[in-house]
Amino acid sequence: MGKDLAEAFPTAKNLFAQANDVLGYDLTKICFEGPEDDLTKTENAQPGIYLVSWVAMQLLKEKAPNLSFEATAGLSLGEFTALSTAGAMSFEDGLNIVRLRGRFMQEACDATKGGMAAIIGLDADATAEVCAATGTNIANLNCPGQIVISGPADKIEAACEAAKEKGAKRALPLPVAGAYHSPLMESAQSKLEVALGEIDIKSPDVPVIANVNAEPHGEPDAIRNRLVEQVTGSVRWEESIRHLISDGYTNFIELGPGNALTGFMRRIDRGLKIVNVADCVSLEKAAAEVSG
């Protein structure tokens, strides 16, 4: 993850080295070599994804020096990258916070037995009814036709069956460590609140859309509150993007590993223009697009 960027660009190589120094361990080796079981542990995956997303942004700025942006947003962990990119927190503080966030969430996973599932082809109201009936929660409202639910592992299976009975095309349990964005993550909230209180947070330079209410972040204390709420709250991604669309935004750039958000965006509005930066090939293509 990010290896080809580090091999091709000194800026990326230096940022990976800087991240190792900030964290005090070799995150670079985990990102580049794994093993996959280590990389997918949330305490490593969160800073790893944050780092690669930050690297992607810095390289795009180098490749397209006239690039400007007027708003940011990020899904779950990505909200921290969005805030850092908008100047609300430093790269170093963001990296440390997502490392701690991952650790706190892993501890919550270890203390509970939770799971998640993707519900395909069922609307939000019907999914909410399924959750209410089965003791689960809506974790992510990603895009039309795709909602993720979260809750106790023994209730996720029942929720999947209930969703199918209600008309879902598919209901797929996900290979995750726990019930993210649900009350089972409550033990992580107080720890994250303390950690956020120890870093400098500023008002962002551009609007940053918050996951929990799909509205722009406000003052620093309000930013801290929204990030704490996000640990157990639903990620309202589709609504966040529709907020930006209603404000007139039509051009979007996805930063970081993979291109899942690009797929979500196309489901939300196929008229949007979106490019992604995940590796050297996509970086060159995105730089050409935004420069043009």
Short mmCIF file of C-alpha atoms in Angstrom, two decimals:
data_model
loop_
_atom_site.label_atom_id
_atom_site.label_comp_id
_atom_site.label_asym_id
_atom_site.label_seq_id
_atom_site.Cartn_x
_atom_site.Cartn_y
_atom_site.Cartn_z
CA MET A 1 0.00 0.00 0.00
CA GLY A 2 1.69 3.18 -1.25
CA LYS A 3 4.92 1.38 -2.13
CA ASP A 4 5.07 2.41 -5.79
CA LEU A 5 4.53 6.05 -4.82
CA ALA A 6 7.41 5.93 -2.31
CA GLU A 7 9.69 4.29 -4.86
CA ALA A 8 8.89 6.86 -7.54
CA PHE A 9 8.72 10.12 -5.57
CA PRO A 10 11.14 11.45 -2.91
CA THR A 11 8.30 13.40 -1.26
CA ALA A 12 6.39 10.17 -0.66
CA LYS A 13 9.49 8.34 0.58
CA ASN A 14 10.19 11.16 3.03
CA LEU A 15 6.61 11.22 4.31
CA PHE A 16 6.69 7.48 5.01
CA ALA A 17 9.96 7.95 6.91
CA GLN A 18 8.47 10.89 8.80
CA ALA A 19 5.46 8.77 9.77
CA ASN A 20 7.75 6.09 11.19
CA ASP A 21 9.48 8.73 13.31
CA VAL A 22 6.20 10.24 14.52
CA LEU A 23 4.70 6.88 15.47
CA GLY A 24 7.88 5.24 16.78
CA TYR A 25 7.46 2.04 14.77
CA ASP A 26 7.86 0.88 11.17
CA LEU A 27 4.45 1.57 9.66
CA THR A 28 6.13 1.76 6.24
CA LYS A 29 7.16 -1.89 6.36
CA ILE A 30 3.64 -2.95 7.33
CA CYS A 31 2.13 -0.90 4.48
CA PHE A 32 4.62 -2.20 1.89
CA GLU A 33 5.16 -5.80 2.99
CA GLY A 34 2.37 -6.74 5.40
CA PRO A 35 1.67 -9.43 6.35
CA GLU A 36 -1.94 -8.68 5.48
CA ASP A 37 -3.11 -9.76 8.93
CA ASP A 38 -0.99 -7.02 10.47
CA LEU A 39 -1.99 -4.37 7.96
CA THR A 40 -5.70 -5.04 8.40
CA LYS A 41 -5.57 -4.66 12.18
CA THR A 42 -7.44 -1.43 12.73
CA GLU A 43 -4.62 0.06 14.80
CA ASN A 44 -2.34 -0.27 11.75
CA ALA A 45 -4.88 0.14 8.97
CA GLN A 46 -6.10 3.51 10.24
CA PRO A 47 -2.74 5.32 10.29
CA GLY A 48 -1.73 3.47 7.11
CA ILE A 49 -4.75 4.67 5.15
CA TYR A 50 -4.42 8.18 6.60
CA LEU A 51 -0.75 8.27 5.56
CA VAL A 52 -1.28 7.02 2.01
CA SER A 53 -4.16 9.46 1.55
CA TRP A 54 -1.96 12.34 2.75
CA VAL A 55 0.86 11.23 0.44
CA ALA A 56 -1.57 11.13 -2.48
CA MET A 57 -2.62 14.71 -1.79
CA GLN A 58 0.93 16.04 -1.51
CA LEU A 59 1.99 14.33 -4.74
CA LEU A 60 -1.05 15.65 -6.58
CA LYS A 61 -0.13 19.16 -5.44
CA GLU A 62 3.37 18.64 -6.83
CA LYS A 63 2.08 17.30 -10.13
CA ALA A 64 -0.65 19.94 -10.47
CA PRO A 65 0.68 23.06 -8.71
CA ASN A 66 -2.35 25.13 -9.73
CA LEU A 67 -4.72 22.72 -7.98
CA SER A 68 -7.17 24.38 -5.62
CA PHE A 69 -9.97 22.90 -3.56
CA GLU A 70 -12.90 24.55 -1.84
CA ALA A 71 -14.18 21.78 0.49
CA THR A 72 -13.23 18.37 1.84
CA ALA A 73 -14.99 15.32 3.23
CA GLY A 74 -13.91 11.87 4.36
CA LEU A 75 -15.69 8.64 5.18
CA SER A 76 -15.13 7.55 8.80
CA LEU A 77 -11.33 7.50 9.24
CA GLY A 78 -11.11 9.70 6.13
CA GLU A 79 -12.71 12.55 8.04
CA PHE A 80 -9.40 13.01 9.86
CA THR A 81 -7.51 13.25 6.55
CA ALA A 82 -10.13 15.73 5.34
CA LEU A 83 -9.63 17.88 8.44
CA SER A 84 -5.84 17.76 8.17
CA THR A 85 -5.96 18.66 4.49
CA ALA A 86 -8.18 21.63 5.36
CA GLY A 87 -5.70 22.84 7.99
CA ALA A 88 -7.78 21.96 11.06
CA MET A 89 -5.01 19.76 12.50
CA SER A 90 -1.41 19.04 11.59
CA PHE A 91 -0.34 15.98 9.62
CA GLU A 92 1.54 14.71 12.68
CA ASP A 93 -1.34 15.19 15.10
CA GLY A 94 -3.76 13.57 12.68
CA LEU A 95 -1.46 10.57 12.28
CA ASN A 96 -1.09 10.13 16.03
CA ILE A 97 -4.82 10.53 16.64
CA VAL A 98 -5.85 7.94 14.06
CA ARG A 99 -3.27 5.52 15.50
CA LEU A 100 -4.85 6.00 18.95
CA ARG A 101 -8.36 5.84 17.49
CA GLY A 102 -7.48 2.52 15.89
CA ARG A 103 -6.07 1.20 19.17
CA PHE A 104 -9.12 2.32 21.16
CA MET A 105 -11.48 0.77 18.62
CA GLN A 106 -9.47 -2.46 18.60
CA GLU A 107 -9.77 -2.61 22.39
CA ALA A 108 -13.53 -2.15 22.04
CA CYS A 109 -13.63 -4.92 19.45
CA ASP A 110 -11.70 -7.25 21.75
CA ALA A 111 -14.06 -6.52 24.65
CA THR A 112 -17.23 -7.16 22.64
CA LYS A 113 -18.35 -9.58 19.98
CA GLY A 114 -19.65 -7.52 17.12
CA GLY A 115 -20.06 -7.68 13.38
CA MET A 116 -21.19 -5.74 10.33
CA ALA A 117 -23.07 -6.50 7.14
CA ALA A 118 -23.69 -4.77 3.82
CA ILE A 119 -27.35 -4.46 2.88
CA ILE A 120 -27.80 -4.11 -0.87
CA GLY A 121 -30.97 -2.87 -2.51
CA LEU A 122 -32.96 -1.77 0.55
CA ASP A 123 -33.70 1.86 1.36
CA ALA A 124 -32.79 3.60 4.60
CA ASP A 125 -36.26 3.51 6.14
CA ALA A 126 -36.68 -0.21 5.57
CA THR A 127 -33.15 -0.88 6.83
CA ALA A 128 -33.86 1.17 9.96
CA GLU A 129 -36.92 -1.02 10.59
CA VAL A 130 -34.76 -4.13 10.26
CA CYS A 131 -32.26 -2.69 12.73
CA ALA A 132 -34.96 -1.74 15.22
CA ALA A 133 -36.40 -5.24 15.06
CA THR A 134 -33.08 -7.04 15.44
CA GLY A 135 -31.14 -4.87 17.89
CA THR A 136 -28.63 -3.65 15.31
CA ASN A 137 -27.73 -0.19 14.00
CA ILE A 138 -27.11 1.59 10.72
CA ALA A 139 -23.36 2.20 10.52
CA ASN A 140 -22.88 3.63 7.02
CA LEU A 141 -25.28 5.21 4.55
CA ASN A 142 -22.85 4.97 1.66
CA CYS A 143 -24.89 5.50 -1.50
CA PRO A 144 -28.26 4.57 -3.00
CA GLY A 145 -28.74 0.85 -2.56
CA GLN A 146 -25.82 0.28 -0.20
CA ILE A 147 -26.13 0.56 3.57
CA VAL A 148 -23.92 -1.08 6.19
CA ILE A 149 -25.34 -2.25 9.50
CA SER A 150 -23.48 -2.98 12.72
CA GLY A 151 -24.15 -4.68 16.04
CA PRO A 152 -23.72 -7.80 18.14
CA ALA A 153 -22.44 -10.67 16.01
CA ASP A 154 -25.29 -12.98 16.95
CA LYS A 155 -27.80 -10.37 15.79
CA ILE A 156 -26.16 -9.54 12.47
CA GLU A 157 -27.13 -12.90 10.98
CA ALA A 158 -30.75 -12.38 12.02
CA ALA A 159 -30.66 -8.86 10.60
CA CYS A 160 -29.40 -10.18 7.27
CA GLU A 161 -32.26 -12.65 7.06
CA ALA A 162 -34.76 -9.96 8.01
CA ALA A 163 -33.36 -7.62 5.37
CA LYS A 164 -33.74 -10.28 2.69
CA GLU A 165 -37.32 -10.91 3.78
CA LYS A 166 -37.97 -7.18 3.49
CA GLY A 167 -36.70 -7.13 -0.10
CA ALA A 168 -32.94 -6.62 0.04
CA LYS A 169 -31.18 -8.01 -3.02
CA ARG A 170 -28.27 -9.14 -0.86
CA ALA A 171 -27.25 -9.02 2.79
CA LEU A 172 -23.58 -9.86 3.24
CA PRO A 173 -21.73 -10.19 6.55
CA LEU A 174 -18.41 -8.34 6.34
CA PRO A 175 -14.99 -9.66 7.42
CA VAL A 176 -14.34 -7.04 10.11
CA ALA A 177 -13.04 -7.17 13.68
CA GLY A 178 -16.07 -5.66 15.33
CA ALA A 179 -19.18 -3.50 15.22
CA TYR A 180 -17.83 -0.14 14.11
CA HIS A 181 -20.13 2.89 14.31
CA SER A 182 -22.38 1.25 16.85
CA PRO A 183 -22.89 1.43 20.64
CA LEU A 184 -20.41 -1.46 21.00
CA MET A 185 -17.68 1.14 20.35
CA GLU A 186 -18.68 3.29 23.34
CA SER A 187 -15.57 2.42 25.35
CA ALA A 188 -13.44 4.06 22.64
CA GLN A 189 -15.29 7.36 22.83
CA SER A 190 -14.09 8.62 26.20
CA LYS A 191 -10.49 7.67 25.37
CA LEU A 192 -10.64 9.46 22.03
CA GLU A 193 -12.18 12.51 23.68
CA VAL A 194 -9.21 12.78 26.03
CA ALA A 195 -6.71 12.34 23.16
CA LEU A 196 -8.43 14.98 21.02
CA GLY A 197 -8.30 17.39 23.94
CA GLU A 198 -4.51 17.18 23.91
CA ILE A 199 -3.94 18.34 20.32
CA ASP A 200 -4.30 21.70 18.65
CA ILE A 201 -7.39 21.91 16.47
CA LYS A 202 -8.21 25.02 14.42
CA SER A 203 -11.20 26.06 12.37
CA PRO A 204 -10.67 24.59 8.89
CA ASP A 205 -9.59 26.78 5.97
CA VAL A 206 -12.40 25.38 3.81
CA PRO A 207 -15.67 23.63 4.72
CA VAL A 208 -15.23 20.05 5.94
CA ILE A 209 -18.39 17.97 6.00
CA ALA A 210 -18.90 16.00 9.23
CA ASN A 211 -19.98 12.36 9.02
CA VAL A 212 -22.51 12.44 11.83
CA ASN A 213 -24.70 15.31 10.65
CA ALA A 214 -23.64 15.86 7.01
CA GLU A 215 -23.02 19.55 7.81
CA PRO A 216 -19.81 21.61 7.73
CA HIS A 217 -17.65 21.41 10.84
CA GLY A 218 -17.64 24.44 13.12
CA GLU A 219 -15.31 25.70 15.83
CA PRO A 220 -12.54 23.50 17.30
CA ASP A 221 -14.55 22.24 20.28
CA ALA A 222 -17.42 21.34 17.96
CA ILE A 223 -14.98 19.45 15.71
CA ARG A 224 -13.81 17.43 18.72
CA ASN A 225 -17.41 16.64 19.65
CA ARG A 226 -18.34 15.50 16.13
CA LEU A 227 -15.27 13.23 15.93
CA VAL A 228 -16.15 11.63 19.27
CA GLU A 229 -19.78 11.15 18.23
CA GLN A 230 -18.62 9.57 14.98
CA VAL A 231 -17.19 6.54 16.81
CA THR A 232 -20.68 5.22 17.58
CA GLY A 233 -22.72 7.32 15.13
CA SER A 234 -23.84 6.57 11.60
CA VAL A 235 -21.64 7.75 8.74
CA ARG A 236 -24.00 9.78 6.54
CA TRP A 237 -21.83 9.70 3.44
CA GLU A 238 -24.49 9.96 0.74
CA GLU A 239 -26.09 12.89 2.55
CA SER A 240 -22.66 14.54 2.96
CA ILE A 241 -22.02 14.38 -0.77
CA ARG A 242 -25.50 15.62 -1.57
CA HIS A 243 -24.83 18.58 0.72
CA LEU A 244 -21.78 19.44 -1.39
CA ILE A 245 -23.70 18.93 -4.62
CA SER A 246 -26.43 21.28 -3.40
CA ASP A 247 -23.72 23.88 -2.75
CA GLY A 248 -22.65 23.62 -6.38
CA TYR A 249 -19.71 21.21 -6.25
CA THR A 250 -19.33 19.05 -9.35
CA ASN A 251 -15.62 18.03 -9.38
CA PHE A 252 -14.26 15.57 -6.81
CA ILE A 253 -10.91 13.87 -6.13
CA GLU A 254 -10.68 10.64 -4.13
CA LEU A 255 -7.36 10.27 -2.28
CA GLY A 256 -5.92 7.07 -0.84
CA PRO A 257 -5.88 3.31 -1.35
CA GLY A 258 -8.50 1.84 -3.65
CA ASN A 259 -11.42 3.60 -5.33
CA ALA A 260 -14.47 2.59 -3.30
CA LEU A 261 -15.62 6.19 -2.89
CA THR A 262 -15.50 6.71 -6.64
CA GLY A 263 -17.99 3.86 -6.95
CA PHE A 264 -20.22 5.39 -4.28
CA MET A 265 -20.09 8.78 -5.99
CA ARG A 266 -21.22 7.32 -9.29
CA ARG A 267 -24.20 5.76 -7.53
CA ILE A 268 -25.04 9.07 -5.89
CA ASP A 269 -24.84 11.17 -9.07
CA ARG A 270 -23.42 9.92 -12.36
CA GLY A 271 -23.07 13.51 -13.56
CA LEU A 272 -20.24 14.25 -11.16
CA LYS A 273 -16.66 14.43 -12.39
CA ILE A 274 -14.38 12.34 -10.15
CA VAL A 275 -10.79 11.12 -10.33
CA ASN A 276 -8.83 9.14 -7.76
CA VAL A 277 -5.20 8.98 -6.63
CA ALA A 278 -4.11 5.64 -5.20
CA ASP A 279 -0.88 4.77 -7.05
CA CYS A 280 1.45 6.07 -9.73
CA VAL A 281 -0.86 5.32 -12.65
CA SER A 282 -3.91 6.99 -11.10
CA LEU A 283 -1.75 9.93 -9.93
CA GLU A 284 -0.62 10.70 -13.49
CA LYS A 285 -4.17 10.45 -14.80
CA ALA A 286 -5.61 12.64 -12.03
CA ALA A 287 -2.87 15.26 -12.45
CA ALA A 288 -3.61 15.48 -16.17
CA GLU A 289 -7.34 15.79 -15.49
CA VAL A 290 -7.11 18.53 -12.86
CA SER A 291 -4.43 20.44 -14.78
CA GLY A 292 -6.69 20.44 -17.81
#
